[in-house]
CSV table of C-alpha atoms in Angstrom, one decimal:
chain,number,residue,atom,x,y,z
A,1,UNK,CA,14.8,8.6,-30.8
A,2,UNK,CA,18.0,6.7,-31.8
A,3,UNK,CA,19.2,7.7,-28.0
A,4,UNK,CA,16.5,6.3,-25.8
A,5,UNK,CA,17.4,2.3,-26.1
A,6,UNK,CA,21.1,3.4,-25.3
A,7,UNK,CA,19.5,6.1,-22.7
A,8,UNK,CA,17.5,3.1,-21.0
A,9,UNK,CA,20.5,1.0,-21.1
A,10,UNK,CA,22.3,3.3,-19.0
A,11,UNK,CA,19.6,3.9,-16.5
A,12,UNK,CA,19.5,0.2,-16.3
A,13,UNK,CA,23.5,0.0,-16.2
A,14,UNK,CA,23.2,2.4,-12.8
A,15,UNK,CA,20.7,0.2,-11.2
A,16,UNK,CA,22.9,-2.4,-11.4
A,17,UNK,CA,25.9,-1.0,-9.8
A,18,UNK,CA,24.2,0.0,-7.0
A,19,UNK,CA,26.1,2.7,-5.5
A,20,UNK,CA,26.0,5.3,-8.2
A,21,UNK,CA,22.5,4.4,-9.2
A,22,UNK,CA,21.2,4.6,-5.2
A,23,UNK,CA,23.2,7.9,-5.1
A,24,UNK,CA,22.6,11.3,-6.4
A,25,UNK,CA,24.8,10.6,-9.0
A,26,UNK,CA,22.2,8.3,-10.6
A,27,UNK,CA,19.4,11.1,-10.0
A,28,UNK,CA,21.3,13.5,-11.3
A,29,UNK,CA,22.5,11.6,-14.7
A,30,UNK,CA,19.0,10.2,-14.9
A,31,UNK,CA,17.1,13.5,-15.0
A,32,UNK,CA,19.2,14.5,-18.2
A,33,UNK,CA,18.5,11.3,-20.4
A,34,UNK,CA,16.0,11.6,-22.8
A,35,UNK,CA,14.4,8.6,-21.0
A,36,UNK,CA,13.5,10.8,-18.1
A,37,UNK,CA,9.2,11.8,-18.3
A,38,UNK,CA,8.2,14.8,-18.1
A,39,UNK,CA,7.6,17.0,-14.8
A,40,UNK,CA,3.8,16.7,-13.3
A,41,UNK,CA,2.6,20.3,-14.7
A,42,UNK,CA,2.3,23.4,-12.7
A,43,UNK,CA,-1.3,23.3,-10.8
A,44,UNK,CA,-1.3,19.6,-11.5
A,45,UNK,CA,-3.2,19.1,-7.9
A,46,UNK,CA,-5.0,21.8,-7.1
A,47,UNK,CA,-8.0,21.2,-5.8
A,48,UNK,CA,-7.0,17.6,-5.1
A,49,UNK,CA,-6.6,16.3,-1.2
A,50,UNK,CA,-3.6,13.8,-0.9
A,51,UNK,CA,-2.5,12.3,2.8
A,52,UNK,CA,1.1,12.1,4.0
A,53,UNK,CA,2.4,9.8,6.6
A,54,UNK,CA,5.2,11.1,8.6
A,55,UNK,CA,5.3,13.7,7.2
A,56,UNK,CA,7.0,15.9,10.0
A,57,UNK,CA,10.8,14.8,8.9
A,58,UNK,CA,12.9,14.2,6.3
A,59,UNK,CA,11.3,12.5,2.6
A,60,UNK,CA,8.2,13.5,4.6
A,61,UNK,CA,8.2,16.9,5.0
A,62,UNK,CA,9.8,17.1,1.0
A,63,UNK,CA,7.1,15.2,-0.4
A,64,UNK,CA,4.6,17.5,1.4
A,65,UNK,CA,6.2,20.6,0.1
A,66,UNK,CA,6.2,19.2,-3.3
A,67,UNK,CA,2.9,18.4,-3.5
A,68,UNK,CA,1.5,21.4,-1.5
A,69,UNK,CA,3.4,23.2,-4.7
A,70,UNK,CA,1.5,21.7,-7.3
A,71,UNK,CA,-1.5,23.2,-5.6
A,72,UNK,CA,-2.6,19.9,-3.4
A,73,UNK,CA,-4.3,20.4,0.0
A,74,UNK,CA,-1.9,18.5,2.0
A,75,UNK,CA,-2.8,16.1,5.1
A,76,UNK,CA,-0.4,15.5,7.4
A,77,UNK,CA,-0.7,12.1,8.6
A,78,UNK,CA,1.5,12.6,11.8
A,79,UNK,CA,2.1,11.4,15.8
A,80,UNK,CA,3.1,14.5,17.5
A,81,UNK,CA,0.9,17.6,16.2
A,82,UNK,CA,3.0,19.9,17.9
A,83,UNK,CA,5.5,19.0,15.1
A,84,UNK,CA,3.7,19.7,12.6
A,85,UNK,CA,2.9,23.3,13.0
A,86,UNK,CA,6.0,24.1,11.4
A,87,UNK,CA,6.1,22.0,8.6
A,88,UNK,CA,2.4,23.3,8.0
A,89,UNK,CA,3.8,27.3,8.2
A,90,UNK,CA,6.2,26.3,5.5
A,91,UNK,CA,3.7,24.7,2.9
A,92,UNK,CA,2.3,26.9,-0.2
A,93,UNK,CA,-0.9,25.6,-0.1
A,94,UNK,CA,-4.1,25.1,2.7
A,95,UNK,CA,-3.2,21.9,4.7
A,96,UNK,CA,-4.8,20.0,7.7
A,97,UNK,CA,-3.4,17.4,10.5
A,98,UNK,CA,-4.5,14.6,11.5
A,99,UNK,CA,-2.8,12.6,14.5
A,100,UNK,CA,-2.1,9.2,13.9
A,101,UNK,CA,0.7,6.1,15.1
A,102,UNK,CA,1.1,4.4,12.1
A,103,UNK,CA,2.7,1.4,14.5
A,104,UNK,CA,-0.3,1.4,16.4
A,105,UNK,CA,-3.5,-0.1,14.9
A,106,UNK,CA,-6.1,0.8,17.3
A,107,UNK,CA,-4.8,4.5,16.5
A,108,UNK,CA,-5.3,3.5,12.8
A,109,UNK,CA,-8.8,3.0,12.9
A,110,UNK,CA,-9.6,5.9,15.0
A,111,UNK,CA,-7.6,8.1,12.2
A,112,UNK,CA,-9.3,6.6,9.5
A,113,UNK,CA,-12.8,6.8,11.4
A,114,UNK,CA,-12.3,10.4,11.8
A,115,UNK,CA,-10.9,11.3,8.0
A,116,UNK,CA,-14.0,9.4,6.5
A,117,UNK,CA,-16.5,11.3,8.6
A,118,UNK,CA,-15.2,14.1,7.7
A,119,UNK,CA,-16.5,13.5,4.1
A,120,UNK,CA,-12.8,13.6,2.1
A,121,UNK,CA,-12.5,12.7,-1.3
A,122,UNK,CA,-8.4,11.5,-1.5
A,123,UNK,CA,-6.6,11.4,-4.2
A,124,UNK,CA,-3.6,9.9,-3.3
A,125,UNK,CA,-1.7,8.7,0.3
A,126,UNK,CA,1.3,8.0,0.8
A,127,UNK,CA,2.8,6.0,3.2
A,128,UNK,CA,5.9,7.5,4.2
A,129,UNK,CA,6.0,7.4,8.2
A,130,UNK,CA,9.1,5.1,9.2
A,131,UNK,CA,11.6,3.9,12.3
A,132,UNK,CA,13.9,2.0,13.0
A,133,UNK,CA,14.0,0.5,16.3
A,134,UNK,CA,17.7,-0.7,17.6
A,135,UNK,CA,16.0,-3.1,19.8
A,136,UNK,CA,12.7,-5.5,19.3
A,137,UNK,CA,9.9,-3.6,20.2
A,138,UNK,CA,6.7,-4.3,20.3
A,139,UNK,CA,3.3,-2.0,18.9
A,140,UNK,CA,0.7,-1.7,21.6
A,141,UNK,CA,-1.4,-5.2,20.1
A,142,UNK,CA,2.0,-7.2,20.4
A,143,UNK,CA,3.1,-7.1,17.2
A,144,UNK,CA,7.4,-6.0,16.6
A,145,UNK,CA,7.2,-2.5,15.4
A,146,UNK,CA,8.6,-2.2,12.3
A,147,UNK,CA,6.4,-4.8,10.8
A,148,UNK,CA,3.3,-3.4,12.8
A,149,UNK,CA,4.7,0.8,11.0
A,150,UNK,CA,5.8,-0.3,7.7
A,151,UNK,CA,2.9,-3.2,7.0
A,152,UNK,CA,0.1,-3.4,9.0
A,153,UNK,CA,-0.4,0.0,9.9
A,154,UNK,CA,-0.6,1.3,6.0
A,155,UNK,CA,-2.7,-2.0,4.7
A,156,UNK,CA,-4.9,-1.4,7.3
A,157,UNK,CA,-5.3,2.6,7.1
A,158,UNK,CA,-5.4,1.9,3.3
A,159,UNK,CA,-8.6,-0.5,3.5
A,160,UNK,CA,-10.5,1.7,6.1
A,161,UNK,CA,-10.0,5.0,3.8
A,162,UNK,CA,-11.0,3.1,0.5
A,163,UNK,CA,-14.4,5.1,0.9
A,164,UNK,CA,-12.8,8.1,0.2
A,165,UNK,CA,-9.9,6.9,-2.4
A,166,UNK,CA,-12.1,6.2,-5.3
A,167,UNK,CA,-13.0,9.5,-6.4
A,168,UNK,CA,-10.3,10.3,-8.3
A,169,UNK,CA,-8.6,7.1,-9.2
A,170,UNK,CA,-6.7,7.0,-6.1
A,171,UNK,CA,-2.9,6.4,-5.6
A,172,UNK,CA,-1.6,4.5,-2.5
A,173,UNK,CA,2.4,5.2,-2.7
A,174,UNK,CA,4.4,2.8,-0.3
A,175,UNK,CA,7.5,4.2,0.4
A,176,UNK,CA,10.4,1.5,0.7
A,177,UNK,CA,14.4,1.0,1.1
A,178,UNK,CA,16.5,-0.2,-0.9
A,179,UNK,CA,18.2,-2.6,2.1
A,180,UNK,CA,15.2,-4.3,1.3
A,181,UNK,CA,17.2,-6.2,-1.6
A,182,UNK,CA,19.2,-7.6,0.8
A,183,UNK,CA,16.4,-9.5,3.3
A,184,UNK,CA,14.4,-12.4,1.9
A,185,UNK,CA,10.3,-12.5,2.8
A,186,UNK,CA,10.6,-13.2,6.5
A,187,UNK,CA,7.6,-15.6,5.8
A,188,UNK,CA,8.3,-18.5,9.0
A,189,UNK,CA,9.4,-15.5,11.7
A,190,UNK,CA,7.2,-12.0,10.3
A,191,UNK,CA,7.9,-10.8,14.0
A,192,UNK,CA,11.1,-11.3,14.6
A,193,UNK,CA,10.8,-13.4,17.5
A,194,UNK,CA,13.7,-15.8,16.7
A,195,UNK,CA,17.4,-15.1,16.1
A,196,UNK,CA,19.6,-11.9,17.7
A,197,UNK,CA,17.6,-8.5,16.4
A,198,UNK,CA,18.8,-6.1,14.7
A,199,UNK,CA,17.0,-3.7,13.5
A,200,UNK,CA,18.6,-2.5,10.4
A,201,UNK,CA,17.6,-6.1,9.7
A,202,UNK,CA,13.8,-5.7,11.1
A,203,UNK,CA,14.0,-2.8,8.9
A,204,UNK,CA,14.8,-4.5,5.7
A,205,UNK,CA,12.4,-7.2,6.3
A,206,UNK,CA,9.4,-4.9,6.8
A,207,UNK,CA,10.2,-3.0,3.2
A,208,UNK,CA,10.6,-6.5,1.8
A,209,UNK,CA,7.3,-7.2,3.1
A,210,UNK,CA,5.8,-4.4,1.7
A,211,UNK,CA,7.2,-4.6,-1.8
A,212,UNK,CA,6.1,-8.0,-2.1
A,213,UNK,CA,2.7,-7.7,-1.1
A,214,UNK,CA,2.3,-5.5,-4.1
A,215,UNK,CA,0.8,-7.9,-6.3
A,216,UNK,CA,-2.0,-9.0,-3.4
A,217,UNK,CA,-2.5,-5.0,-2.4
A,218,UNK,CA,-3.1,-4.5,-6.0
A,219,UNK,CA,-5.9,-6.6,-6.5
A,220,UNK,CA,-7.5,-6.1,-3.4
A,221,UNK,CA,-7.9,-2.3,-4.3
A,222,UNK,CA,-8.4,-2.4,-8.1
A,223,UNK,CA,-11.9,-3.1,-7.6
A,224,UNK,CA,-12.3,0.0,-5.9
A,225,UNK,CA,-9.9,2.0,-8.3
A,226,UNK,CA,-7.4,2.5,-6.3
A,227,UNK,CA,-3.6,2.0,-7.8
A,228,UNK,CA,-0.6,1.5,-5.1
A,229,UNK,CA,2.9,1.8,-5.8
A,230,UNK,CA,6.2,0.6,-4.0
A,231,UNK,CA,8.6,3.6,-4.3
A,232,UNK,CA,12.3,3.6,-3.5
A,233,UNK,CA,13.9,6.8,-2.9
A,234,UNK,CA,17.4,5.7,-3.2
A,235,UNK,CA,20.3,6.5,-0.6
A,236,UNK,CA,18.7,9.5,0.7
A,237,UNK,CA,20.4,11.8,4.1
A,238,UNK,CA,17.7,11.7,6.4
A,239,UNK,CA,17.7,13.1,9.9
A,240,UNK,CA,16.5,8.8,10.1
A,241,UNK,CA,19.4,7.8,8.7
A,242,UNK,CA,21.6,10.2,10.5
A,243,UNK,CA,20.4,8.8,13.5
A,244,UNK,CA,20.1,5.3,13.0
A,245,UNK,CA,22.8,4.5,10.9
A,246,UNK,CA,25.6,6.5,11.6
A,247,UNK,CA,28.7,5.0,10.3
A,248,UNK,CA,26.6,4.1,6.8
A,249,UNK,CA,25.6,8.3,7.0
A,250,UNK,CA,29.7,8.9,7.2
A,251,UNK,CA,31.0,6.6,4.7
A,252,UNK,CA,28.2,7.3,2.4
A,253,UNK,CA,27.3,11.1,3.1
A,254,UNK,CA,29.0,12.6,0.2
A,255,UNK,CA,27.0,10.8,-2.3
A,256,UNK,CA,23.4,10.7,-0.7
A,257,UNK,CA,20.9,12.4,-2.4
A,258,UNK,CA,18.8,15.2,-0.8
A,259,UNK,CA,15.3,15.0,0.6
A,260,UNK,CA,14.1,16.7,-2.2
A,261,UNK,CA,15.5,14.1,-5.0
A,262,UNK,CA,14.4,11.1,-2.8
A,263,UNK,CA,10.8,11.9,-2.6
A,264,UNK,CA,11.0,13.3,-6.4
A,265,UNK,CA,9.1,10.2,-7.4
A,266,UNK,CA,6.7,9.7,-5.3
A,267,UNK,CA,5.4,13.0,-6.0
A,268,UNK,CA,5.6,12.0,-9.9
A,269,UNK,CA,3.5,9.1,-9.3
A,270,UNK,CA,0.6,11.1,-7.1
A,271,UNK,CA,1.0,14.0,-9.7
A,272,UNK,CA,1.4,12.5,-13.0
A,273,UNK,CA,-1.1,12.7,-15.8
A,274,UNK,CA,-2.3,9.7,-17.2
A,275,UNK,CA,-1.9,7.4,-13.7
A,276,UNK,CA,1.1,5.0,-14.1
A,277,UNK,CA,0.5,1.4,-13.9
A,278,UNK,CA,0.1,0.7,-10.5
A,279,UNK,CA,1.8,-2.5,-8.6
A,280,UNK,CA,5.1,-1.8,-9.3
A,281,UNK,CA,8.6,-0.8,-7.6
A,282,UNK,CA,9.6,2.2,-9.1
A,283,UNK,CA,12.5,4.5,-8.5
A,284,UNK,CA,13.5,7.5,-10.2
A,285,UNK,CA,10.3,7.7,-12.0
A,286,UNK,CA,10.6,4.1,-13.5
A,287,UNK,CA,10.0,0.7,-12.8
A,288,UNK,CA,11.8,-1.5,-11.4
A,289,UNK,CA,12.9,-5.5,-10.1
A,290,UNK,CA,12.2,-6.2,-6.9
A,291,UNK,CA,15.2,-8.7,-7.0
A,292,UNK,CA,18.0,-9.3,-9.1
A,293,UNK,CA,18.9,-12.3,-10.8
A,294,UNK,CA,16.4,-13.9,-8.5
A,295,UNK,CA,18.2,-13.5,-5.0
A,296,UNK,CA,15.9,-13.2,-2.7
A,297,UNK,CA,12.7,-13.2,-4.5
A,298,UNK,CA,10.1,-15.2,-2.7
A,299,UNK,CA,7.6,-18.2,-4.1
A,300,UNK,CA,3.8,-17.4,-4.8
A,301,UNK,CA,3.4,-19.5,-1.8
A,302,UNK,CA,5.6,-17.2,0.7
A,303,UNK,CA,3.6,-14.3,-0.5
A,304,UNK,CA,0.5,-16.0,0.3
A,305,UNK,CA,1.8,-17.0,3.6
A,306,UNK,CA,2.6,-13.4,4.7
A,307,UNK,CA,-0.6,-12.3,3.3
A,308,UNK,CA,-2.4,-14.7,5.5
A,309,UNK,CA,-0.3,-13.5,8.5
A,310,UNK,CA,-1.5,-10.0,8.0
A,311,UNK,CA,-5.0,-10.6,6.8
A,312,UNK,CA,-4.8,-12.1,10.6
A,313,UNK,CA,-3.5,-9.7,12.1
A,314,UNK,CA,-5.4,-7.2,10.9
A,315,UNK,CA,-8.9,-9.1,11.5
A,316,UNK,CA,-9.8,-8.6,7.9
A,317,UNK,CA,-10.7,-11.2,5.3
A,318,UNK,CA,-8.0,-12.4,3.0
């Protein structure tokens, strides 16, 4: 016992730094403090249902396979079905596949029409379907993409499957970025009309979004018992990261961590027995700041501003 405070202190020490916190280094020193919970048990999820988004690549595909092995039927929350048929060969466990664009929110409701019908009782989804655009594109109801994938897409698929979430105190896990950090709430421009794009930036800004939402998301679903989580997997290598950010993937690719380690918590936070408490950011199965020393952390009003922009968006009440 006389370890965990200085346990705790080093975790904390490793977020600070950044690079070997982000890194599998801090995975890999974290898992063998005394700090660390314990591992979901075997069987943990059988017999439970839990959706993944994107789940054809990278942290999606892991978190599916992790999950599928603690004995959850798996739904894979993905655009091209063709893709899909592989990762569903590979899983354990019984899975199904739904077709969805995340970035598109007339596809949205047609998923989430179509899941409900079907009668499902959720236990947990997970939000893990991502891009990043290198130039300003726009979903198919105007609205620039990665705002319209990373935040409007899973608030509104969220709300329309709440019917079938609260059976089992359901788990929303949002999965973020750590670039986030680096953007502030783009609360007077949400769709990046103004300024030269870049979407690294776009990005950021949309996993900004979503983290600071939290505490809005949080209670608007607690009355249906529904917990959701901001995860950050840490510098992960990606086939997303690969491709979109190339010279980050070579000056940092020695150090990433693997698939497996970046969607270790998420699966932690569906799996774990009693739930966590929900509304944080949490990373390597504990919570943490969504800013440090204050740098970019937005006003009540900001948040309430961006939650009025995509209460509008979405056509739901605020």
């Amino acid at each position: 016992m006389t370890l965990r405070p200085v346990a705790r202190a080093l975790d904390t020490a490793l977020d600070r730094a950044v690079v070997p916190g982000f890194s599998r280094i801090g995975y890999a020193v974290r898992r063998r403090l005394p700090t660390w919970p314990a591992d979901p048990a075997v069987g943990s999820l059988a017999g439970r249902h839990v959706a993944v988004t994107g789940a054809t690549s990278g942290l999606g595909v892991a978190t599916a396979r992790q999950l599928s092995e603690l004995g959850a039927h798996v739904h894979l929350v993905v655009r091209n079905a063709d893709k899909a048929v592989a990762v569903a060969a590979d899983l354990p466990g019984p899975s199904t596949t739904w077709v969805c664009d995340l970035g598109d929110l007339d596809s949205v409701r047609d998923c989430a029409r179509r899941i409900v019908a079907d009668g499902l009782e959720l236990h947990a989804l997970v939000h893990n379907a991502g891009a990043m655009p290198p130039e300003r594109t726009e979903s198919p109801q105007g609205h620039e993409l990665s705002m319209s994938l990373h935040v409007l897409g899973p608030v509104l698929l969220t709300d329309l499957l709440l019917p079938a979430l609260t059976a089992h105190e359901g788990r929303v896990v949002l999965v973020t970025s750590g670039g986030m950090y680096a953007q502030k709430l783009p609360v007077d421009d949400p769709e990046y009309v103004s300024g030269e794009y870049s979407g690294a930036t776009a990005y950021a800004r949309s996993k900004r979004a979503q983290v600071e939402l939290l505490p809005v998301l949080t209670t608007r679903w607690a009355a249906d018992g529904v917990a959701v989580y901001a995860m950050h997997p840490g510098w992960a290598s990606t086939p997303g990261v690969t491709e979109s950010l190339p010279t980050f993937d070579k000056v940092v690719g020695p150090i990433l961590r693997d698939a497996d380690a970046g969607a270790d918590t998420t699966t932690w936070l569906v799996a774990t027995t009693p739930r966590a408490r929900g509304g944080g950011l949490w990373m390597d199965r504990r919570e943490r700041p969504t800013a440090y020393l204050g740098r970019n952390s937005p006003s009540s009003d900001e948040r309430r501003r961006l939650w009025e922009w995509v209460a509008s968006a979405l056509d739901v009440t605020p």
